[in-house]
Short mmCIF file of C-alpha atoms in Angstrom, two decimals:
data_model
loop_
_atom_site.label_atom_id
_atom_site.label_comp_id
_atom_site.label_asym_id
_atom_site.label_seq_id
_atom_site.Cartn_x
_atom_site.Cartn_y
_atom_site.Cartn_z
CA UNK A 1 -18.80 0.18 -15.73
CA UNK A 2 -16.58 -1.65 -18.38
CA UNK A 3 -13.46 -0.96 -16.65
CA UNK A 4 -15.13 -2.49 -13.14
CA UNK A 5 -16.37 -5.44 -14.79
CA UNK A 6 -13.04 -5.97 -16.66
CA UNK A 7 -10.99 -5.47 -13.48
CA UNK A 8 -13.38 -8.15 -11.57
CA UNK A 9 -12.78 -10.71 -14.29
CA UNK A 10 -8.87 -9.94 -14.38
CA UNK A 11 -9.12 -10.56 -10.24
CA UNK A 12 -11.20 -13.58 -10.52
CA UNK A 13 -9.14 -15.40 -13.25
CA UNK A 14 -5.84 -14.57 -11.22
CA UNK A 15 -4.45 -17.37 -9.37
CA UNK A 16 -5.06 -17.55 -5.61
CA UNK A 17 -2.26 -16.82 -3.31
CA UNK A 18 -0.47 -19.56 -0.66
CA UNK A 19 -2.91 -20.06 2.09
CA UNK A 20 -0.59 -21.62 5.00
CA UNK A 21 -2.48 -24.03 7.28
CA UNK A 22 -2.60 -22.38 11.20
CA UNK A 23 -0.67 -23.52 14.44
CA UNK A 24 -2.90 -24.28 17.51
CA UNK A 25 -1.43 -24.88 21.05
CA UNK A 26 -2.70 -26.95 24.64
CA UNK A 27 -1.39 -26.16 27.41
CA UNK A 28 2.08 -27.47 26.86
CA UNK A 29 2.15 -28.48 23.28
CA UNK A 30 1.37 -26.82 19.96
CA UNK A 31 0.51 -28.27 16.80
CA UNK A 32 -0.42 -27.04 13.04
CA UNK A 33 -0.37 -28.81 10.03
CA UNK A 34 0.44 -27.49 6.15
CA UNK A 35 -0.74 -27.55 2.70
CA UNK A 36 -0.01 -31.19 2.33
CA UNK A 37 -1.57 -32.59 5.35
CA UNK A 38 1.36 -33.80 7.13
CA UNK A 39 1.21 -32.17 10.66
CA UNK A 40 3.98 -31.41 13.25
CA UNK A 41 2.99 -31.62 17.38
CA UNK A 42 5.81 -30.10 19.56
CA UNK A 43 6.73 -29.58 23.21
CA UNK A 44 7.14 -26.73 24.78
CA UNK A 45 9.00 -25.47 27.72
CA UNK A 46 6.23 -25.11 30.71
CA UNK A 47 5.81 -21.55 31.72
CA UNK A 48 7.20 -21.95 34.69
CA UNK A 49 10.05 -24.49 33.50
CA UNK A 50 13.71 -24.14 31.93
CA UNK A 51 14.81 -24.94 28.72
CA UNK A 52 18.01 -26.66 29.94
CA UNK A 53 16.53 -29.92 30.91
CA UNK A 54 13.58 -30.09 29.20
CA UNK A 55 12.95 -32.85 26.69
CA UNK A 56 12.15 -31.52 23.54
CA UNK A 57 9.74 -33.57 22.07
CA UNK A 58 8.28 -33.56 18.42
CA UNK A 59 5.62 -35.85 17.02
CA UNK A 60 5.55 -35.87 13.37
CA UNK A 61 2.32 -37.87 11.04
CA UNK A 62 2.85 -37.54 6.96
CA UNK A 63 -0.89 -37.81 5.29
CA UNK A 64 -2.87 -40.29 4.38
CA UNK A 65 -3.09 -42.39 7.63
CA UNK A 66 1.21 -42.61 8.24
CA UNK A 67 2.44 -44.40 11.09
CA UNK A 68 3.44 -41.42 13.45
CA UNK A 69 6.97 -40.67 14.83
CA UNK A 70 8.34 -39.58 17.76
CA UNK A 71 11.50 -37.36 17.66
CA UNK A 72 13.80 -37.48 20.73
CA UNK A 73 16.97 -35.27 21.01
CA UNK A 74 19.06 -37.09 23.60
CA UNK A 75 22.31 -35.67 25.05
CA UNK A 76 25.22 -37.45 23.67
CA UNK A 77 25.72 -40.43 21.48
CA UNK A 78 24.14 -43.75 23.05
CA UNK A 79 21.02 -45.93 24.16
CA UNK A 80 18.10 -44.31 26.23
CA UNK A 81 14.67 -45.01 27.64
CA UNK A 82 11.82 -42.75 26.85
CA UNK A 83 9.67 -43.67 30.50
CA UNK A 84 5.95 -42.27 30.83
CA UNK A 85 5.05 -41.45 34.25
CA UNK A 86 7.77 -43.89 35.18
CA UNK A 87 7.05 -47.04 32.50
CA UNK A 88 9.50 -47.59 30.18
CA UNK A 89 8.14 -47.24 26.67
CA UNK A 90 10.41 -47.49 24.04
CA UNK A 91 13.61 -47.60 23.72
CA UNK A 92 15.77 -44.43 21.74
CA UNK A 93 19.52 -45.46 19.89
CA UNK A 94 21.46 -41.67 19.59
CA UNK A 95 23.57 -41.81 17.29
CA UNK A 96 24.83 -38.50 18.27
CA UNK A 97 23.53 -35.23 19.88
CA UNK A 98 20.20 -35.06 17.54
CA UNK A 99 19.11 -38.18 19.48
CA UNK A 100 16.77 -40.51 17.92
CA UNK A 101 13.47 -41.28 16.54
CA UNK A 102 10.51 -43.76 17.76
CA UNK A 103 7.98 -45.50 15.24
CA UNK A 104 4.89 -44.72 17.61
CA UNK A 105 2.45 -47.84 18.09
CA UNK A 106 -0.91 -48.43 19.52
CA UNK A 107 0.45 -48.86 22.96
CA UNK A 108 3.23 -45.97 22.73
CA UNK A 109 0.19 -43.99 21.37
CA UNK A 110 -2.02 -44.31 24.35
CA UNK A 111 0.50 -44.23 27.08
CA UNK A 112 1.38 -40.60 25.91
CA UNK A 113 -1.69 -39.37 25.28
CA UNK A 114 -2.73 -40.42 28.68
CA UNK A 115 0.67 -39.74 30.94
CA UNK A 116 1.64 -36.42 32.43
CA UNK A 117 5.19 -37.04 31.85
CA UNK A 118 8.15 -38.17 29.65
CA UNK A 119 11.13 -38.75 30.79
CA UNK A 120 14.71 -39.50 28.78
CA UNK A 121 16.61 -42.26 31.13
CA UNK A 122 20.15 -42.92 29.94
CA UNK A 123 22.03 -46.67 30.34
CA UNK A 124 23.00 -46.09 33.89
CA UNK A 125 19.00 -45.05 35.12
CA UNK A 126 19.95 -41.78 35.20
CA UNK A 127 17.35 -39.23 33.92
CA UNK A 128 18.48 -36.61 31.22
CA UNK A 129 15.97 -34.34 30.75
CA UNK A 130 11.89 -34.15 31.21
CA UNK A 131 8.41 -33.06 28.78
CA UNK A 132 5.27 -32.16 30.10
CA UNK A 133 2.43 -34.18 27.84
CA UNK A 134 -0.40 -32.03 29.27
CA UNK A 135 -2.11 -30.88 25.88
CA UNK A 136 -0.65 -34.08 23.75
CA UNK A 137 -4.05 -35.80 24.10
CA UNK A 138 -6.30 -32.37 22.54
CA UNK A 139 -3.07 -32.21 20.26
CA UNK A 140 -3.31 -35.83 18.59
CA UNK A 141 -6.70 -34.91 18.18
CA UNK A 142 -6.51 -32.05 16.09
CA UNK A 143 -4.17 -33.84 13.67
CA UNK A 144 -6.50 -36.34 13.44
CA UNK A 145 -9.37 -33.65 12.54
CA UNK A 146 -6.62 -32.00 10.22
CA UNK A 147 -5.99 -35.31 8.73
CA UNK A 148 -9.63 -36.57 8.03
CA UNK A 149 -8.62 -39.39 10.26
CA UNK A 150 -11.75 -39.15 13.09
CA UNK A 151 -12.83 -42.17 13.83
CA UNK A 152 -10.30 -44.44 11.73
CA UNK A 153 -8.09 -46.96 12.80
CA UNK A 154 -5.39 -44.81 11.54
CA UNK A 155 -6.68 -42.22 14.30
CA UNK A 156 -3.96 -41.10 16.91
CA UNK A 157 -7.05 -40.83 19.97
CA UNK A 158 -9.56 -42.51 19.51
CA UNK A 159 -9.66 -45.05 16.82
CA UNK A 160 -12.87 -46.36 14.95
CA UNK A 161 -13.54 -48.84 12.60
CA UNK A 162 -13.61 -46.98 9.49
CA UNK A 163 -10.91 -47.76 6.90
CA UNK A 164 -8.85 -44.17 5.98
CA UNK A 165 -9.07 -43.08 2.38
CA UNK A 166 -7.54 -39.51 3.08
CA UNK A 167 -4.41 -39.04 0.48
CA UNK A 168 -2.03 -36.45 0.59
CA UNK A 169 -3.04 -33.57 -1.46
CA UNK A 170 -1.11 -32.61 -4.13
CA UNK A 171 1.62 -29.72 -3.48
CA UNK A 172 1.25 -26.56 -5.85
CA UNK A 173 4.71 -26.70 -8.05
CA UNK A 174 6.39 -23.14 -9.04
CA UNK A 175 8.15 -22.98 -12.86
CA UNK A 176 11.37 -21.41 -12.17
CA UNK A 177 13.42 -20.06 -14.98
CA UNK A 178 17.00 -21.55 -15.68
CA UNK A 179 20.01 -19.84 -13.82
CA UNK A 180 22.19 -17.51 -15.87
CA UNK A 181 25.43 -17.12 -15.21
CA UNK A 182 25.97 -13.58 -16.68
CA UNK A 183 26.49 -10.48 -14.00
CA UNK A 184 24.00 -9.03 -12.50
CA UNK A 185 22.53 -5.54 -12.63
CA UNK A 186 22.75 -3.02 -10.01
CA UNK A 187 21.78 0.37 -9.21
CA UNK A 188 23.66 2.88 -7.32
CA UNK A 189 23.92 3.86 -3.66
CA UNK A 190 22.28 7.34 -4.62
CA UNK A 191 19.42 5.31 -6.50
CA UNK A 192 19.04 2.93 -3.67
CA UNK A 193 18.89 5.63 -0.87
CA UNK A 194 16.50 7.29 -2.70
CA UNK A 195 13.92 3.77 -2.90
CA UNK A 196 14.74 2.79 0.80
CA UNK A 197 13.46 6.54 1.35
CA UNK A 198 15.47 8.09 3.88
CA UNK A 199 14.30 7.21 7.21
CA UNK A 200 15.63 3.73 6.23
CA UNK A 201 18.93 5.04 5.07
CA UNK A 202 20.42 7.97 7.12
CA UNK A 203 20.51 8.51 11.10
CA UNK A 204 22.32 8.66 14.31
CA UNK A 205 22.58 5.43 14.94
CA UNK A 206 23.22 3.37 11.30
CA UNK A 207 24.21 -0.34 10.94
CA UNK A 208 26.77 1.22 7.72
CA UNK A 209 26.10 2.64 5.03
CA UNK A 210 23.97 2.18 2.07
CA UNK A 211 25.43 -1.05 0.03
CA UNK A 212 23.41 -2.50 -2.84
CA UNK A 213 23.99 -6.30 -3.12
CA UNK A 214 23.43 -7.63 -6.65
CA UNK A 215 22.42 -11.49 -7.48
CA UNK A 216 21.41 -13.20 -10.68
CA UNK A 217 18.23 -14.33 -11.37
CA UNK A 218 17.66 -15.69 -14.70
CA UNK A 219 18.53 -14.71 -17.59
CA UNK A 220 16.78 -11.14 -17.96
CA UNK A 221 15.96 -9.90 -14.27
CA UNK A 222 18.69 -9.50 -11.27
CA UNK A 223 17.76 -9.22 -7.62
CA UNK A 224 19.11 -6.09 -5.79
CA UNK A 225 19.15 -6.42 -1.60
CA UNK A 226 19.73 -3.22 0.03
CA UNK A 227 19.59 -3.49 3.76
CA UNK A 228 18.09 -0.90 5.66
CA UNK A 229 21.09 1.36 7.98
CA UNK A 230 18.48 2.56 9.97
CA UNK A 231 14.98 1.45 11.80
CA UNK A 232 15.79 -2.06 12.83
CA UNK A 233 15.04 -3.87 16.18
CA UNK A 234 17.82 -5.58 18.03
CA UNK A 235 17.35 -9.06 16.19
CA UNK A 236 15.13 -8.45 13.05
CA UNK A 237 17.45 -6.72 10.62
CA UNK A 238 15.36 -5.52 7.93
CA UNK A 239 16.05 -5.25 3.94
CA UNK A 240 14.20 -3.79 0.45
CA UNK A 241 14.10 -6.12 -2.57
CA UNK A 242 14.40 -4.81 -5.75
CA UNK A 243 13.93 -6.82 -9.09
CA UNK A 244 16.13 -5.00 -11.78
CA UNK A 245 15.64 -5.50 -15.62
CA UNK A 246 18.51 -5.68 -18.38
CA UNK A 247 17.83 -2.25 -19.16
CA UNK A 248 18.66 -1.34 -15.47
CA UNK A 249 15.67 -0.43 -14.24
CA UNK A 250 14.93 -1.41 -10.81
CA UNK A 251 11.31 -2.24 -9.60
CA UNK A 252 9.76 -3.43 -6.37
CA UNK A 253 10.09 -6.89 -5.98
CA UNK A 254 6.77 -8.69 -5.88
CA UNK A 255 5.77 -11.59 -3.76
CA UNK A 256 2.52 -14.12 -3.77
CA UNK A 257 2.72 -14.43 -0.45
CA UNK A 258 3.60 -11.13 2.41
CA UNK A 259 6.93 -11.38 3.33
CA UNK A 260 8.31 -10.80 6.79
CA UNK A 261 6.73 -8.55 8.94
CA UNK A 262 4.24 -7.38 6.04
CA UNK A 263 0.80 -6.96 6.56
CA UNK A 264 -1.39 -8.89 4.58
CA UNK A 265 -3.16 -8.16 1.41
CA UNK A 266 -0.05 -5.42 0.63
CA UNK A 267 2.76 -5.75 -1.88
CA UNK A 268 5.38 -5.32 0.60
CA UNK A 269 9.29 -5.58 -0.69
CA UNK A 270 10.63 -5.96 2.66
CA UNK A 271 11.93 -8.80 4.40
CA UNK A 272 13.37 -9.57 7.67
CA UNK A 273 16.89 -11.06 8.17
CA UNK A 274 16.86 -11.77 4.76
CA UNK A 275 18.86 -13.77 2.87
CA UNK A 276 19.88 -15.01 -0.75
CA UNK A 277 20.98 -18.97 -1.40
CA UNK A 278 22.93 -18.25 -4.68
CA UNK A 279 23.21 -22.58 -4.64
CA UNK A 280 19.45 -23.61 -4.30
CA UNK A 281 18.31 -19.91 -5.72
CA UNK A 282 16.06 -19.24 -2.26
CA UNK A 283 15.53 -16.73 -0.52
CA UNK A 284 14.85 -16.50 2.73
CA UNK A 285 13.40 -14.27 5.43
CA UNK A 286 13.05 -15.18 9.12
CA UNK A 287 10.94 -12.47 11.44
CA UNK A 288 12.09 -13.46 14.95
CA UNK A 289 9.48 -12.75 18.24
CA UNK A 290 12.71 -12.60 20.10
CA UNK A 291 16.34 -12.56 20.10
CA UNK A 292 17.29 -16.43 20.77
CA UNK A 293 14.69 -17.47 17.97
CA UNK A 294 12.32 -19.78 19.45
CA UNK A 295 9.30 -17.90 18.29
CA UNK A 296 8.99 -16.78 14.71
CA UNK A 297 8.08 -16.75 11.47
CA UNK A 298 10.32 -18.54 8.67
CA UNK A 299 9.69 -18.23 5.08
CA UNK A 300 11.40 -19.27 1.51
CA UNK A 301 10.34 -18.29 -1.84
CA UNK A 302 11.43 -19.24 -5.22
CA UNK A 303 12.12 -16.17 -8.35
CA UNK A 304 9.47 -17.68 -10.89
CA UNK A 305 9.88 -15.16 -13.71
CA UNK A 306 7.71 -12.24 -12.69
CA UNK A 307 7.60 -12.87 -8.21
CA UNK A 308 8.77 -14.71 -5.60
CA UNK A 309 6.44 -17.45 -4.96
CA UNK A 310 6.54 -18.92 -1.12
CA UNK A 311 8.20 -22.43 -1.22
CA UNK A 312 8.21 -23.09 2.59
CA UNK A 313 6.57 -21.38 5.70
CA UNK A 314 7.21 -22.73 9.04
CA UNK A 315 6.00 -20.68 11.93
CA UNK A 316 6.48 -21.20 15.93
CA UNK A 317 3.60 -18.55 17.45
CA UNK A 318 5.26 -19.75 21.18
CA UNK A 319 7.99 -18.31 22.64
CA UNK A 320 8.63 -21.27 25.12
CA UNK A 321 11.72 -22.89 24.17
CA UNK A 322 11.26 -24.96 21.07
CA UNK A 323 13.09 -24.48 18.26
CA UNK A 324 11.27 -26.77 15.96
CA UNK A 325 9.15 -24.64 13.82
CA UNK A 326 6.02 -26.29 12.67
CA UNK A 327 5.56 -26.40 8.54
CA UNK A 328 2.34 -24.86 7.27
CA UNK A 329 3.60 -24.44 3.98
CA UNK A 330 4.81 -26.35 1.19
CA UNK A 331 5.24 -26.42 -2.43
CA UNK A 332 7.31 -28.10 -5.43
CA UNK A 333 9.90 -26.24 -7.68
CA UNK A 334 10.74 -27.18 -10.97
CA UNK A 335 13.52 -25.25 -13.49
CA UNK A 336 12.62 -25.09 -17.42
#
């Protein structure tokens, strides 16, 4: 009975994981919105349209009641028109390929919201490249609701009169320890067969062999990769994480958040085309829904001394074109 209630207060006073806001998607657009309340709308590709002239469109609002913007990648360097069932609504200076941005007003607002179609119109009236705006409307909307912004002038659809209060919440902020720059610790291939078990590691078909890869992570703990030979998918490369003390002991790496393909509420070590940013000290997992990575789930987490602790999440649940994942995730690192 001790050990129960003991183990309930342990739980209770532990801190709560990363809960990453959800994506939602109308018709042609999907939308989500993170931690922070800033919230990301995108375009997609229509189901029965082709990425190679389609306008990919993203409209971007930070919290608090911030102007919106429109993100337009245009072709080339130059000067276009962004047209709305024909009208002419702003105008978009490319500096190069990644095209431009628009400060959305009132007007721009309401002519999107209530068009069918964009259209990117370059300097000679020739038109680049099309988005379908079926679904922006229900879209705006749900950033508003996201954004405690009903019914404010500050309101994307459907402004009010009420003045918006709604700050930006604060972001959680990870304690990182100091880099070191002594080597790291590794185990051994035979060590690291043995923990990748040996479905992972042996079979007809391996990647290569067994090859720990060792990285420093502060002072007293090193981070072992070993990426699996066997048992990945054609894209989605998968790898075991291993946190290994100055003694040389390796243990499972632990996470706040599930990484990769993990199911949640586990302590899964595994990652998915996985990588370590030795610079920034990030690493990184991306679990693709197919091979050219328009769909997916991207993740980065920070070593804070005992875990990884998620940094960034950004997620795209559609596989229809877009290759502007939507944040849902954020948080602030800090070294000492």
């Amino acid at each position: 009975m001790i050990a129960s209630l003991v183990a309930l207060t342990l739980a209770a006073a532990a801190p709560a994981g990363p809960k990453p806001g959800g994506v939602k998607t109308f018709t042609d657009w999907t939308v989500g919105c993170d931690n922070g309340a800033a919230c990301q709308a995108v375009a997609l590709v229509p189901e029965s349209g082709s990425p190679d002239d389609y306008l990919m469109l993203v409209l971007n609002r930070d919290a608090g009641g911030a102007a919106a913007r429109l993100s337009v990648p245009a072709p080339a360097a130059g000067s276009y028109r962004l047209t709305v069932n024909g009208r002419a609504i702003g105008t978009v200076s490319a500096k190069g390929d990644d095209g431009g941005t628009l400060a959305l007003t009132r007007s721009m607002l309401d002519a999107l919201a209530e068009g069918d179609r964009a259209t990117l119109v370059d300097a000679r009236g020739k038109s680049r490249a099309a988005a379908s705006l079926k679904g922006l409307a229900a879209a705006m909307l749900y950033m508003d609701d996201r954004q405690g912004l009903v019914g404010t002038r500050s309101a994307l659809r459907r402004p009010g009169n009420r003045v918006a209060r709604a700050a930006a919440p604060a972001l959680p902020v990870i304690v990182s320890p100091p880099a070191s720059k002594a080597r790291p610790r590794t185990i051994g291939v035979a060590v690291a067969t043995r923990l990748i078990g040996r479905d992972n590691a042996r079979c007809d078909y391996a990647n290569g062999p067994v090859a720990p890869k060792a990285h420093r992570l502060d002072a007293r703990h090193s981070l072992v990769v070993v990426d699996h030979p066997c048992g990945n998918g054609a894209y989605n490369l998968f790898s075991s994480l291993f946190v290994v003390d100055e003694a040389g002991k390796p243990s499972p790496a632990r996470f706040d958040s599930t990484p990769g393909m993990g199911v949640d509420g586990t302590e899964d070590n595994v990652v998915v085309n996985g990588d370590w940013d030795p610079r920034e000290r990030r690493l990184g997992s991306f679990a693709k829904g197919r091979g050219i990575g328009d769909c997916g789930d991207m993740q980065s987490f920070a070593w804070d001394g005992a875990r990884f602790r998620l940094v960034e999440e950004t997620v795209m649940g559609e596989c229809r074109g877009s290759m502007d994942y939507i944040p849902v995730w954020r948080a602030r690192v800090v070294v000492r």
